[in-house]
PDB file of C-alpha atoms in Angstrom:
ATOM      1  CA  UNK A   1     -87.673  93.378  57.205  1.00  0.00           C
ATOM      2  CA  UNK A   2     -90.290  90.578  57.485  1.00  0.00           C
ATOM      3  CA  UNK A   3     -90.995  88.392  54.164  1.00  0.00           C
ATOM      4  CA  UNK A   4     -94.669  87.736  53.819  1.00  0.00           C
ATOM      5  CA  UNK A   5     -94.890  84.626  51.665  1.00  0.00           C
ATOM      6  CA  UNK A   6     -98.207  82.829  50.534  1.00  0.00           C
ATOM      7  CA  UNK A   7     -97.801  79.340  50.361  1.00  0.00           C
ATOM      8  CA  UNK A   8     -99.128  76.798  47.585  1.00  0.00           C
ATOM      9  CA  UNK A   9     -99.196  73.321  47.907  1.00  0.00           C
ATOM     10  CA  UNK A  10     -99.176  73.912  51.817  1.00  0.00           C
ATOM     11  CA  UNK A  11    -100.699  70.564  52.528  1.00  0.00           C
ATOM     12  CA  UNK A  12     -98.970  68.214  50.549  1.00  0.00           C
ATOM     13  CA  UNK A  13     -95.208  66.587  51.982  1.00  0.00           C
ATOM     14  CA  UNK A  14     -92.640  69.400  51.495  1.00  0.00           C
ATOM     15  CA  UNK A  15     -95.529  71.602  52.453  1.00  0.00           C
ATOM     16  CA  UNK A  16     -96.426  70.451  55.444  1.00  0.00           C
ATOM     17  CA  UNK A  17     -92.615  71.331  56.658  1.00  0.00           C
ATOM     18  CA  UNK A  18     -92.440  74.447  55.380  1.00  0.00           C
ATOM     19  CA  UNK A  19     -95.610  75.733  57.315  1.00  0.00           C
ATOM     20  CA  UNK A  20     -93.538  74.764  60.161  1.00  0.00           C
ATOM     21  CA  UNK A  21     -90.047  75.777  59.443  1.00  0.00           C
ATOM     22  CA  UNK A  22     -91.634  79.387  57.695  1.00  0.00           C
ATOM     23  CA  UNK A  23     -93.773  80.402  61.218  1.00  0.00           C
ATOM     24  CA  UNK A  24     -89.943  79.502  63.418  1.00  0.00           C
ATOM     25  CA  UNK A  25     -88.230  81.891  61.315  1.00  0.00           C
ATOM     26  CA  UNK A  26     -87.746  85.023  62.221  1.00  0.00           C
ATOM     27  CA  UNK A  27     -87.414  87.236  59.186  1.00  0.00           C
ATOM     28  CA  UNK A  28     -90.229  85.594  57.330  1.00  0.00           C
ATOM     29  CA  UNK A  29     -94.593  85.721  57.853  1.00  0.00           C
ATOM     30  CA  UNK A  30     -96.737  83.081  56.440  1.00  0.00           C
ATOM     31  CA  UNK A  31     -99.982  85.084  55.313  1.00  0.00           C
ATOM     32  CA  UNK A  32    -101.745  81.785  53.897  1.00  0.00           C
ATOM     33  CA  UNK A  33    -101.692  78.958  51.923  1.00  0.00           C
ATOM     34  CA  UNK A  34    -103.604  76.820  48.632  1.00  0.00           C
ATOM     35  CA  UNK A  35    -105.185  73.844  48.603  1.00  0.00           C
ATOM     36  CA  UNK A  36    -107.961  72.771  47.442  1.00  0.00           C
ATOM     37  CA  UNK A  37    -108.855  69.897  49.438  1.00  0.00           C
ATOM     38  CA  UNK A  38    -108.410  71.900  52.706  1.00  0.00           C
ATOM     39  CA  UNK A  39    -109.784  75.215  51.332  1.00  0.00           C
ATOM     40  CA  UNK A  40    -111.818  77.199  54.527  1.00  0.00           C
ATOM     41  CA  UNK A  41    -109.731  75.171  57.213  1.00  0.00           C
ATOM     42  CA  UNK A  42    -107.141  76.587  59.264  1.00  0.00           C
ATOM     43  CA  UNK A  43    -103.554  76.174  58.035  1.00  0.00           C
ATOM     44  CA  UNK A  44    -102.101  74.911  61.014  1.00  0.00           C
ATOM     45  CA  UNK A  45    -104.909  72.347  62.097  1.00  0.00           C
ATOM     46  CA  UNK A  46    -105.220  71.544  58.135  1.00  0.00           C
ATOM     47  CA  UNK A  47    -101.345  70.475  57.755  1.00  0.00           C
ATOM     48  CA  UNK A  48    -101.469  68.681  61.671  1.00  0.00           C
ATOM     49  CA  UNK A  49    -100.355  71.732  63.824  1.00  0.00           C
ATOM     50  CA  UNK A  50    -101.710  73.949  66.524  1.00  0.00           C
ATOM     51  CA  UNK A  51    -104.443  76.101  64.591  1.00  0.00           C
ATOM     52  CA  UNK A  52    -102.517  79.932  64.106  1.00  0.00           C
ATOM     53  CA  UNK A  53    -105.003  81.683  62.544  1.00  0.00           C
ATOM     54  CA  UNK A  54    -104.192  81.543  58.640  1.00  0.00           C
ATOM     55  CA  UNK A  55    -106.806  80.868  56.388  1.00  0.00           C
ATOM     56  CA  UNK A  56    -106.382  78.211  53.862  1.00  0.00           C
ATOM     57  CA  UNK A  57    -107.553  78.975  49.964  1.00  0.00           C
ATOM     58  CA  UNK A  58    -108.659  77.041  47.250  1.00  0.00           C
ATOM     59  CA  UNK A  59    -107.472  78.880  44.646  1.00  0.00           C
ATOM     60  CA  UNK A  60    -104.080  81.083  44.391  1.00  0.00           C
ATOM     61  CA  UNK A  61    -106.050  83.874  42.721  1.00  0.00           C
ATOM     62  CA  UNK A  62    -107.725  84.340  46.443  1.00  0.00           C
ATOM     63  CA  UNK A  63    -104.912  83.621  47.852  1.00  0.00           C
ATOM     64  CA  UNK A  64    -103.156  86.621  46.540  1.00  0.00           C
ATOM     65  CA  UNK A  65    -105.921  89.212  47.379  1.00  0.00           C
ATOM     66  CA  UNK A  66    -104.255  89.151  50.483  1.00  0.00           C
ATOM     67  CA  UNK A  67    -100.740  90.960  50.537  1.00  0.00           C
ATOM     68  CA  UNK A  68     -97.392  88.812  50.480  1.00  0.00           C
ATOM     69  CA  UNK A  69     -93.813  89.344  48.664  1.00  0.00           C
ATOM     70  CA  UNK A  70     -93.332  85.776  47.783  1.00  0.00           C
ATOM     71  CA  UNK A  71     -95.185  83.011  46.328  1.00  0.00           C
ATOM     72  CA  UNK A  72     -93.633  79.911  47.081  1.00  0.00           C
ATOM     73  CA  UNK A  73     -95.339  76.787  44.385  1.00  0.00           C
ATOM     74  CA  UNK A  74     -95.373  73.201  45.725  1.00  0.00           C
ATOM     75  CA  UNK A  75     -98.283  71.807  44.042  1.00  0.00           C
ATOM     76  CA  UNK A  76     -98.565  69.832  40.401  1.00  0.00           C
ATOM     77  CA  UNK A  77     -97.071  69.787  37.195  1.00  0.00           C
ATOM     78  CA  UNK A  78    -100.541  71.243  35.456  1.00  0.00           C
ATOM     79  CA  UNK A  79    -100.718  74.047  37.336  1.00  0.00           C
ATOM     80  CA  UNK A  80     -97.769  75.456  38.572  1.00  0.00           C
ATOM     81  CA  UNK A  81     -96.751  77.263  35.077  1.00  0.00           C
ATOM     82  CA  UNK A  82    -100.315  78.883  35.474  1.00  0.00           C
ATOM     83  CA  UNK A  83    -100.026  79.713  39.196  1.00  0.00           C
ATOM     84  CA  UNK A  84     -96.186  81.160  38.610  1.00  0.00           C
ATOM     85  CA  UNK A  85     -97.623  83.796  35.889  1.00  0.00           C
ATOM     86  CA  UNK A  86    -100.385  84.748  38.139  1.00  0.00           C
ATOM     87  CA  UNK A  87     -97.968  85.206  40.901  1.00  0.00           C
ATOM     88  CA  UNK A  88     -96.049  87.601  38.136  1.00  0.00           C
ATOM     89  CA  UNK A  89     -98.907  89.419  37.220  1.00  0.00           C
ATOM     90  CA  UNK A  90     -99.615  90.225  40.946  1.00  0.00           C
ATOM     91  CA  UNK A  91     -95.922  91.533  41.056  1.00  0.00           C
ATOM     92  CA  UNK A  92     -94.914  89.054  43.635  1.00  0.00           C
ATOM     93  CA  UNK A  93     -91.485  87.092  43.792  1.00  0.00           C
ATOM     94  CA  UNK A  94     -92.076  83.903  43.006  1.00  0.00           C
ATOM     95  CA  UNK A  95     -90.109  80.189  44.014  1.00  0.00           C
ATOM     96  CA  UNK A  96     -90.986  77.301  42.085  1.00  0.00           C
ATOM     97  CA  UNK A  97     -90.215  74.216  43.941  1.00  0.00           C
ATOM     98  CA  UNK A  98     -92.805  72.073  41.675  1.00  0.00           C
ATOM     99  CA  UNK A  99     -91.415  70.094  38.322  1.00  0.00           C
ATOM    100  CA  UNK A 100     -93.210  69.670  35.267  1.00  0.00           C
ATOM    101  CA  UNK A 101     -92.579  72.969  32.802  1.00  0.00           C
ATOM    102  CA  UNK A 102     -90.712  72.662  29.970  1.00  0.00           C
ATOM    103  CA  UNK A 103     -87.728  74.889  28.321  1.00  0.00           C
ATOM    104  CA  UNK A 104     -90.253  76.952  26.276  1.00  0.00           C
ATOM    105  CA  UNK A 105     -92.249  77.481  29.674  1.00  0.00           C
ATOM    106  CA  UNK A 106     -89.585  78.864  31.328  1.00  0.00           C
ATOM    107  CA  UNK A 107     -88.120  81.200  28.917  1.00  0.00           C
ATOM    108  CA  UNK A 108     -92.053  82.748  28.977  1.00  0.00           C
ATOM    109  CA  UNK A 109     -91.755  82.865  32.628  1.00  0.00           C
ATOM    110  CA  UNK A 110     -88.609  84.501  32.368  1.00  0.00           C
ATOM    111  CA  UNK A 111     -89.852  87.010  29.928  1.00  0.00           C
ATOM    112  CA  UNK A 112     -92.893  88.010  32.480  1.00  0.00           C
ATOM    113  CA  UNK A 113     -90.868  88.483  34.987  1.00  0.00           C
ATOM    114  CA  UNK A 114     -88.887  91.148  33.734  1.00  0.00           C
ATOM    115  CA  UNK A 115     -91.511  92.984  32.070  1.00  0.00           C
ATOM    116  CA  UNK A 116     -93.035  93.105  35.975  1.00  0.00           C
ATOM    117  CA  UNK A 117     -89.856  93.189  37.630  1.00  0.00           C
ATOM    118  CA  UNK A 118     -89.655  90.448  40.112  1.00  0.00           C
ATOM    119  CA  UNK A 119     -87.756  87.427  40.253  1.00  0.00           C
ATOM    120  CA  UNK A 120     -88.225  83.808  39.894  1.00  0.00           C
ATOM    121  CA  UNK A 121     -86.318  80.967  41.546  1.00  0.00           C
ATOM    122  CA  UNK A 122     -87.031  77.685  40.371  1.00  0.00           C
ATOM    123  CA  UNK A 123     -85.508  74.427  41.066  1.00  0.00           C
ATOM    124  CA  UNK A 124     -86.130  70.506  40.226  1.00  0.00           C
ATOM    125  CA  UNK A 125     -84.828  70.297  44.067  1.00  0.00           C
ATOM    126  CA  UNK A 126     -84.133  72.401  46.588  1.00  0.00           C
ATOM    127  CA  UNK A 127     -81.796  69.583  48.773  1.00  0.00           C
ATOM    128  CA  UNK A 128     -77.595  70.207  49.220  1.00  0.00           C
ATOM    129  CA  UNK A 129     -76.504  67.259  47.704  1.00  0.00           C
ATOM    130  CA  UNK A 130     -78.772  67.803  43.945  1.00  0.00           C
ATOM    131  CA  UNK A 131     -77.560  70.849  44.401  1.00  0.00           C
ATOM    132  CA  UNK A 132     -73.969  69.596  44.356  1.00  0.00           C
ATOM    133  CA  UNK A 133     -74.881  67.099  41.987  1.00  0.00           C
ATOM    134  CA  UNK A 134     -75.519  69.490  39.410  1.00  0.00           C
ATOM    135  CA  UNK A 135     -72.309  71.803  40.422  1.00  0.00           C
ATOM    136  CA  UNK A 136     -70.043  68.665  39.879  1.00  0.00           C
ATOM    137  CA  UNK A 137     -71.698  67.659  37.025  1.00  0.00           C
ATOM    138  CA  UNK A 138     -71.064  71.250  35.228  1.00  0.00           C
ATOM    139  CA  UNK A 139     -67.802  71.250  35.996  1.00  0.00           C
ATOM    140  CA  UNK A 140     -66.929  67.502  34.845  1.00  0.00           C
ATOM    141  CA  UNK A 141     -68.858  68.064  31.855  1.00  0.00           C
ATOM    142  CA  UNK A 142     -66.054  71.135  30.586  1.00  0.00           C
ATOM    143  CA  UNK A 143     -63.719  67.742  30.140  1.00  0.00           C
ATOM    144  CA  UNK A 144     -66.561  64.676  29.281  1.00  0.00           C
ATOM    145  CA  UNK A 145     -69.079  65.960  27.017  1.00  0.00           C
ATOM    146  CA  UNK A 146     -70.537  62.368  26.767  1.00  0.00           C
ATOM    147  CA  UNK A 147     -72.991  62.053  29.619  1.00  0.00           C
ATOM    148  CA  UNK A 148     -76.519  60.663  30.127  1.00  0.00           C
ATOM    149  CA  UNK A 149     -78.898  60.852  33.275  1.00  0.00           C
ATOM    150  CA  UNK A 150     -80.617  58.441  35.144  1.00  0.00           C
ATOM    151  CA  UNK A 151     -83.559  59.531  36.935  1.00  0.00           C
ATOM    152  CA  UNK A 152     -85.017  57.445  39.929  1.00  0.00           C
ATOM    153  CA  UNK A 153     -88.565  57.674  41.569  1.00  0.00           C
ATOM    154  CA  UNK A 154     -91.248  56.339  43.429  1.00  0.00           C
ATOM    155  CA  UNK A 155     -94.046  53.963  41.121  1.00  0.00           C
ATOM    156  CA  UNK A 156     -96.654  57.004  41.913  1.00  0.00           C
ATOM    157  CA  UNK A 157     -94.518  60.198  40.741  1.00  0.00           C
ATOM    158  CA  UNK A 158     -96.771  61.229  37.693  1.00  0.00           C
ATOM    159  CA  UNK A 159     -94.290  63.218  35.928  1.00  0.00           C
ATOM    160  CA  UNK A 160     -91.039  61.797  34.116  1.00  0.00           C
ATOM    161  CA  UNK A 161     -88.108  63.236  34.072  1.00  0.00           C
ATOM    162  CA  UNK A 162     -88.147  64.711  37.607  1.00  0.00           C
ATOM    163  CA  UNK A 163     -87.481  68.136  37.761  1.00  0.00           C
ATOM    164  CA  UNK A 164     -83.950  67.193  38.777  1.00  0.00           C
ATOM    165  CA  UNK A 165     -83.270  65.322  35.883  1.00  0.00           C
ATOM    166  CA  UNK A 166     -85.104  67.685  33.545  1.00  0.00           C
ATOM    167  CA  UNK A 167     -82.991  70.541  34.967  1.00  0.00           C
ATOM    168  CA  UNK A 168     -79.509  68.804  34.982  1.00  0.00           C
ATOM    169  CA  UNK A 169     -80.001  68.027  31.016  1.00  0.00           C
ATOM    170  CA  UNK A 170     -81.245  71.427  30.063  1.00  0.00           C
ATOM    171  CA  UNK A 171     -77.887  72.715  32.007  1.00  0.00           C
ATOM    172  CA  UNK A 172     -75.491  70.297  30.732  1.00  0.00           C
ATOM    173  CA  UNK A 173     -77.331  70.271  27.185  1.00  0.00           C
ATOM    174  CA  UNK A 174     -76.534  74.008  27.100  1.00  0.00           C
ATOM    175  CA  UNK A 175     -72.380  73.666  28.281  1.00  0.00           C
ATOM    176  CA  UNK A 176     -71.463  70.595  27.083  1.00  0.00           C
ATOM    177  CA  UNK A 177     -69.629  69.722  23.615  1.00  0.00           C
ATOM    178  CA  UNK A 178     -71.179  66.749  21.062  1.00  0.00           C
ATOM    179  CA  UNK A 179     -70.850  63.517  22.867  1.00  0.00           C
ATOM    180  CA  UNK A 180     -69.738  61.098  20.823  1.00  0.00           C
ATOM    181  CA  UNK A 181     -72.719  58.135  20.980  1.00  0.00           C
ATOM    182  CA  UNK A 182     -74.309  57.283  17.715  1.00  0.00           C
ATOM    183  CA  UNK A 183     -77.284  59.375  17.546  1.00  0.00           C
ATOM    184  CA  UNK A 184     -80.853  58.034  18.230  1.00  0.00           C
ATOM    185  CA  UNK A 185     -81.706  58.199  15.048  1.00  0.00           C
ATOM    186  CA  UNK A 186     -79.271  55.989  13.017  1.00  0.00           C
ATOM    187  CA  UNK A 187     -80.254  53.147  15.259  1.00  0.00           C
ATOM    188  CA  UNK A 188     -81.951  50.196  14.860  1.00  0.00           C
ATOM    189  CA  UNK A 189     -84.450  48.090  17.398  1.00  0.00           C
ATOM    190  CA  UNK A 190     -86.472  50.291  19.285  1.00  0.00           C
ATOM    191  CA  UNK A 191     -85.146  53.592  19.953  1.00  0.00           C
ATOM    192  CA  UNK A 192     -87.225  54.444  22.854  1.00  0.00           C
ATOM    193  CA  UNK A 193     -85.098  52.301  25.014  1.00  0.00           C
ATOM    194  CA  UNK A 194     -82.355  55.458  24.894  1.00  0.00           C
ATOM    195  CA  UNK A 195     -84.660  57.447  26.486  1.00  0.00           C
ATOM    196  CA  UNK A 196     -85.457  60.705  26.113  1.00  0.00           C
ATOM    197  CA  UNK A 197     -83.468  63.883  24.855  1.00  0.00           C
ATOM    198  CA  UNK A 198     -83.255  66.946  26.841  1.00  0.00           C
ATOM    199  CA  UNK A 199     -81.681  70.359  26.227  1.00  0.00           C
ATOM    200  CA  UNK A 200     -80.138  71.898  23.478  1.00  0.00           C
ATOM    201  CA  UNK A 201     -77.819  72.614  21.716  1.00  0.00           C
ATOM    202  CA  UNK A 202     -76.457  69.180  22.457  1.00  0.00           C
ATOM    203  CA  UNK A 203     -78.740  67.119  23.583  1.00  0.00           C
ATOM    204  CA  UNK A 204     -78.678  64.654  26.975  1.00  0.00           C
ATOM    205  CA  UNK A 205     -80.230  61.112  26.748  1.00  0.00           C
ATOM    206  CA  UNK A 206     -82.478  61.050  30.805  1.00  0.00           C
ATOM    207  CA  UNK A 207     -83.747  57.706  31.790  1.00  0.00           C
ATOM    208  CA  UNK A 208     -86.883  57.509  34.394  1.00  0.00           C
ATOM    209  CA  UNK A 209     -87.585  54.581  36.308  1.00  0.00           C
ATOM    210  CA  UNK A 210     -90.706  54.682  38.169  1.00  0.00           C
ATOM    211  CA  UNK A 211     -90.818  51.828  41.014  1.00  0.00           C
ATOM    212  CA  UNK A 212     -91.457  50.894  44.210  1.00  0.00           C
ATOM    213  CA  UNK A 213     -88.052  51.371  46.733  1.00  0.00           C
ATOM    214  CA  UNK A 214     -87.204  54.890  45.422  1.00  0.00           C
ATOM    215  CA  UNK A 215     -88.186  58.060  46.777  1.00  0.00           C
ATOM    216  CA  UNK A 216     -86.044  60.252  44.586  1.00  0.00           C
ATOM    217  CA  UNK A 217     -82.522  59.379  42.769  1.00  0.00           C
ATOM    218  CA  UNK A 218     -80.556  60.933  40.423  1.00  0.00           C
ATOM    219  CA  UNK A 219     -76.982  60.562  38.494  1.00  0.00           C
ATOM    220  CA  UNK A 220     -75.064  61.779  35.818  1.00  0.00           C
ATOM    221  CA  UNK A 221     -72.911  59.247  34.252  1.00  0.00           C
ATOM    222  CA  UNK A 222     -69.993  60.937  32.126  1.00  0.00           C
ATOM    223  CA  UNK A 223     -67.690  57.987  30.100  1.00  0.00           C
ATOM    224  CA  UNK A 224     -64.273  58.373  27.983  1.00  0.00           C
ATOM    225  CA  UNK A 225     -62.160  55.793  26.306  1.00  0.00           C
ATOM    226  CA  UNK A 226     -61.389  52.890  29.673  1.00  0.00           C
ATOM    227  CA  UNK A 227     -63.503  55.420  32.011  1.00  0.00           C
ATOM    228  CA  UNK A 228     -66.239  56.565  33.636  1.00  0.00           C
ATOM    229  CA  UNK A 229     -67.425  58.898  36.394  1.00  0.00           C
ATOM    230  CA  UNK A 230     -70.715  58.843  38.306  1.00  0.00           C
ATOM    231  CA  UNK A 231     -72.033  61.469  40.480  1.00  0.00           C
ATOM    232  CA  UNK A 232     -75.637  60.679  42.174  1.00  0.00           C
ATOM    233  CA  UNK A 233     -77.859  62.472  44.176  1.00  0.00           C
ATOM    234  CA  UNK A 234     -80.239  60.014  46.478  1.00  0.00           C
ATOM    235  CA  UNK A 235     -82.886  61.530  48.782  1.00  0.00           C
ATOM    236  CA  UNK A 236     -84.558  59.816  51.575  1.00  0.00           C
ATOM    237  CA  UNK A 237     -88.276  59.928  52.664  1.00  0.00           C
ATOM    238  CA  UNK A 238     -88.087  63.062  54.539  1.00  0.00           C
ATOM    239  CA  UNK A 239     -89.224  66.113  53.417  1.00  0.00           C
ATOM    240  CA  UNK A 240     -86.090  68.144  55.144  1.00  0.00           C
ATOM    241  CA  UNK A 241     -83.615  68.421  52.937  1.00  0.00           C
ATOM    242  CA  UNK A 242     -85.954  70.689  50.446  1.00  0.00           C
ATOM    243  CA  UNK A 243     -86.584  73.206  53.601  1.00  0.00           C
ATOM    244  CA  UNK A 244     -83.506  74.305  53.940  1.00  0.00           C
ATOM    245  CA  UNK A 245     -83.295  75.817  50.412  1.00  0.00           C
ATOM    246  CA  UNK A 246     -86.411  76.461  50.096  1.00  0.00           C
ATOM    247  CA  UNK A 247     -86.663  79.297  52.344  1.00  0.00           C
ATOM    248  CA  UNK A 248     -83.106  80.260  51.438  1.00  0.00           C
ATOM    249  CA  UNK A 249     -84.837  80.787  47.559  1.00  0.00           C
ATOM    250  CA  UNK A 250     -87.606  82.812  49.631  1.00  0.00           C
ATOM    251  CA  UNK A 251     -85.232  85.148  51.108  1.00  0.00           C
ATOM    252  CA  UNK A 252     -82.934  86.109  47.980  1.00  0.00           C
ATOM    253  CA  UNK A 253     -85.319  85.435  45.147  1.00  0.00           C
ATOM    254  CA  UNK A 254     -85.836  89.377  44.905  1.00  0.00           C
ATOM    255  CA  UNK A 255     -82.436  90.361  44.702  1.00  0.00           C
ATOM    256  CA  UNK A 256     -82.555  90.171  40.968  1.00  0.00           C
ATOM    257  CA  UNK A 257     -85.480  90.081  38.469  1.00  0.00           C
ATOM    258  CA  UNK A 258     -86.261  87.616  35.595  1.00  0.00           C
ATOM    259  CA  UNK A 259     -86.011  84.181  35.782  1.00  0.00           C
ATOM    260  CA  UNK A 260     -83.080  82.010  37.747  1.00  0.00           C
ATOM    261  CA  UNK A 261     -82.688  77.791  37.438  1.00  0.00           C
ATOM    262  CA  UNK A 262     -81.514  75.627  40.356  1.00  0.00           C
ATOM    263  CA  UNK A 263     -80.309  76.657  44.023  1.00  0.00           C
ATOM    264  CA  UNK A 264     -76.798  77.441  42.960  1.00  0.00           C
ATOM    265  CA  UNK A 265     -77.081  80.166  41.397  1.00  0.00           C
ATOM    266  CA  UNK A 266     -77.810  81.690  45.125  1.00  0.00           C
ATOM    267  CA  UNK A 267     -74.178  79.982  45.906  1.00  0.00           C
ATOM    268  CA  UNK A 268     -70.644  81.441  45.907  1.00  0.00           C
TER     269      UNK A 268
END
């Protein structure tokens, strides 16, 4: 059975490869896509293709006056909590590949979902290796509950931490023990240079650096007594790795309804 999926965020970089990779797939029908600054073009000729037809929307709300199963969310960190509910309200599955929403944000998500029973998928990254990242991390932080994360972007990316980093310490903030670092709080000098905490009920330090070189970085660093382990995630400039998993998210994201976090809960 075909997957009609409307498409937000259709012109920016992962978009762009997903209008591609979505119209080559066999099992799945792009009905149209959101963006404002290409709003009455068509899709193809408005993301660099062949024209095919699909109209391009300003706005998701018109967007989803046309039929689809699936909205899949690439655009910014202000909208995408507002887009995702709308999505809900229509009754359509939704996959959030967009970062920016906080703890409280998704635990309303996850609420409106199952009142309209679909699902969500959303994910800080939708590449193999973050996925990994965070698998290895869960497991490693069973036996080293002192860990902090070190997020890694470009000088442009507007929101801090990425969604990978944001995820990874809401996850490991969740399983892992007390660390054993003095907390923030009894320290002197200026405390904002141990970053921020994330997750609860024990709490990660993430650190964002924002500079020129990076496109998108991330590692866990676990320490005990004499040593340490890092796991990193590094992601180059193409926008490839994210389609992949992406459309994976797109085909089982209605299997079950409410809310699920990162790519691996779709693994075995």
């Amino acid at each position: 059975m075909m997957i009609r999926i409307t498409l937000a965020g259709c012109t920016g970089w992962v978009g762009k490869a997903l209008v591609a990779a979505i119209q080559a797939a066999p099992d799945l029908e792009l009905v149209a896509g959101v963006s404002r600054s290409a709003a009455g073009r068509d899709l193809g000729e408005a993301v660099g293709q062949p024209a095919n037809g699909l109209p391009v929307f300003a706005t998701l709300e018109e967007a989803l006056s046309l039929p689809s199963d699936v909205l899949i969310d690439y655009t910014k960190p202000n909208s995408v909590k507002g887009h995702v509910l709308a999505a809900i309200a229509a009754r359509r599955h939704v996959v959030v590949g967009t970062s920016g929403m906080s703890a409280e944000d998704y635990a309303e998500i996850d609420a409106a979902a199952k009142a309209a029973g679909v699902g969500v998928l959303a994910a800080g990254n939708f590449s193999v290796t973050a996925t990994l990242l965070r698998r290895f991390a869960r497991e490693a932080v069973k036996y080293v509950p002192d860990v902090e994360i070190i997020d890694y972007a470009s000088a442009s990316k507007a929101d801090t931490p990425s969604g990978t980093g944001r995820e990874l310490a809401d996850t490991l903030g969740a399983e892992r023990m007390a660390g054993t670092s003095k907390p923030v709080s009894e320290l002197g000098g200026v405390r904002e240079t141990r970053g921020g905490a994330i997750g609860a009920p024990h709490p990660v330090q993430v650190h964002s650096l924002r500079m020129p070189g990076f496109v998108l970085s991330c590692e866990a660093v676990f320490g005990l007594p004499d040593e340490r382990l890092v796991i990193r995630h590094d992601a180059g400039s193409s926008a490839a790795p994210y389609v992949g998993g992406t459309l994976l998210a797109a085909r089982r994201v209605g299997e079950q309804v409410g809310l699920r976090r990162g790519l691996d809960s779709l693994m075995g």
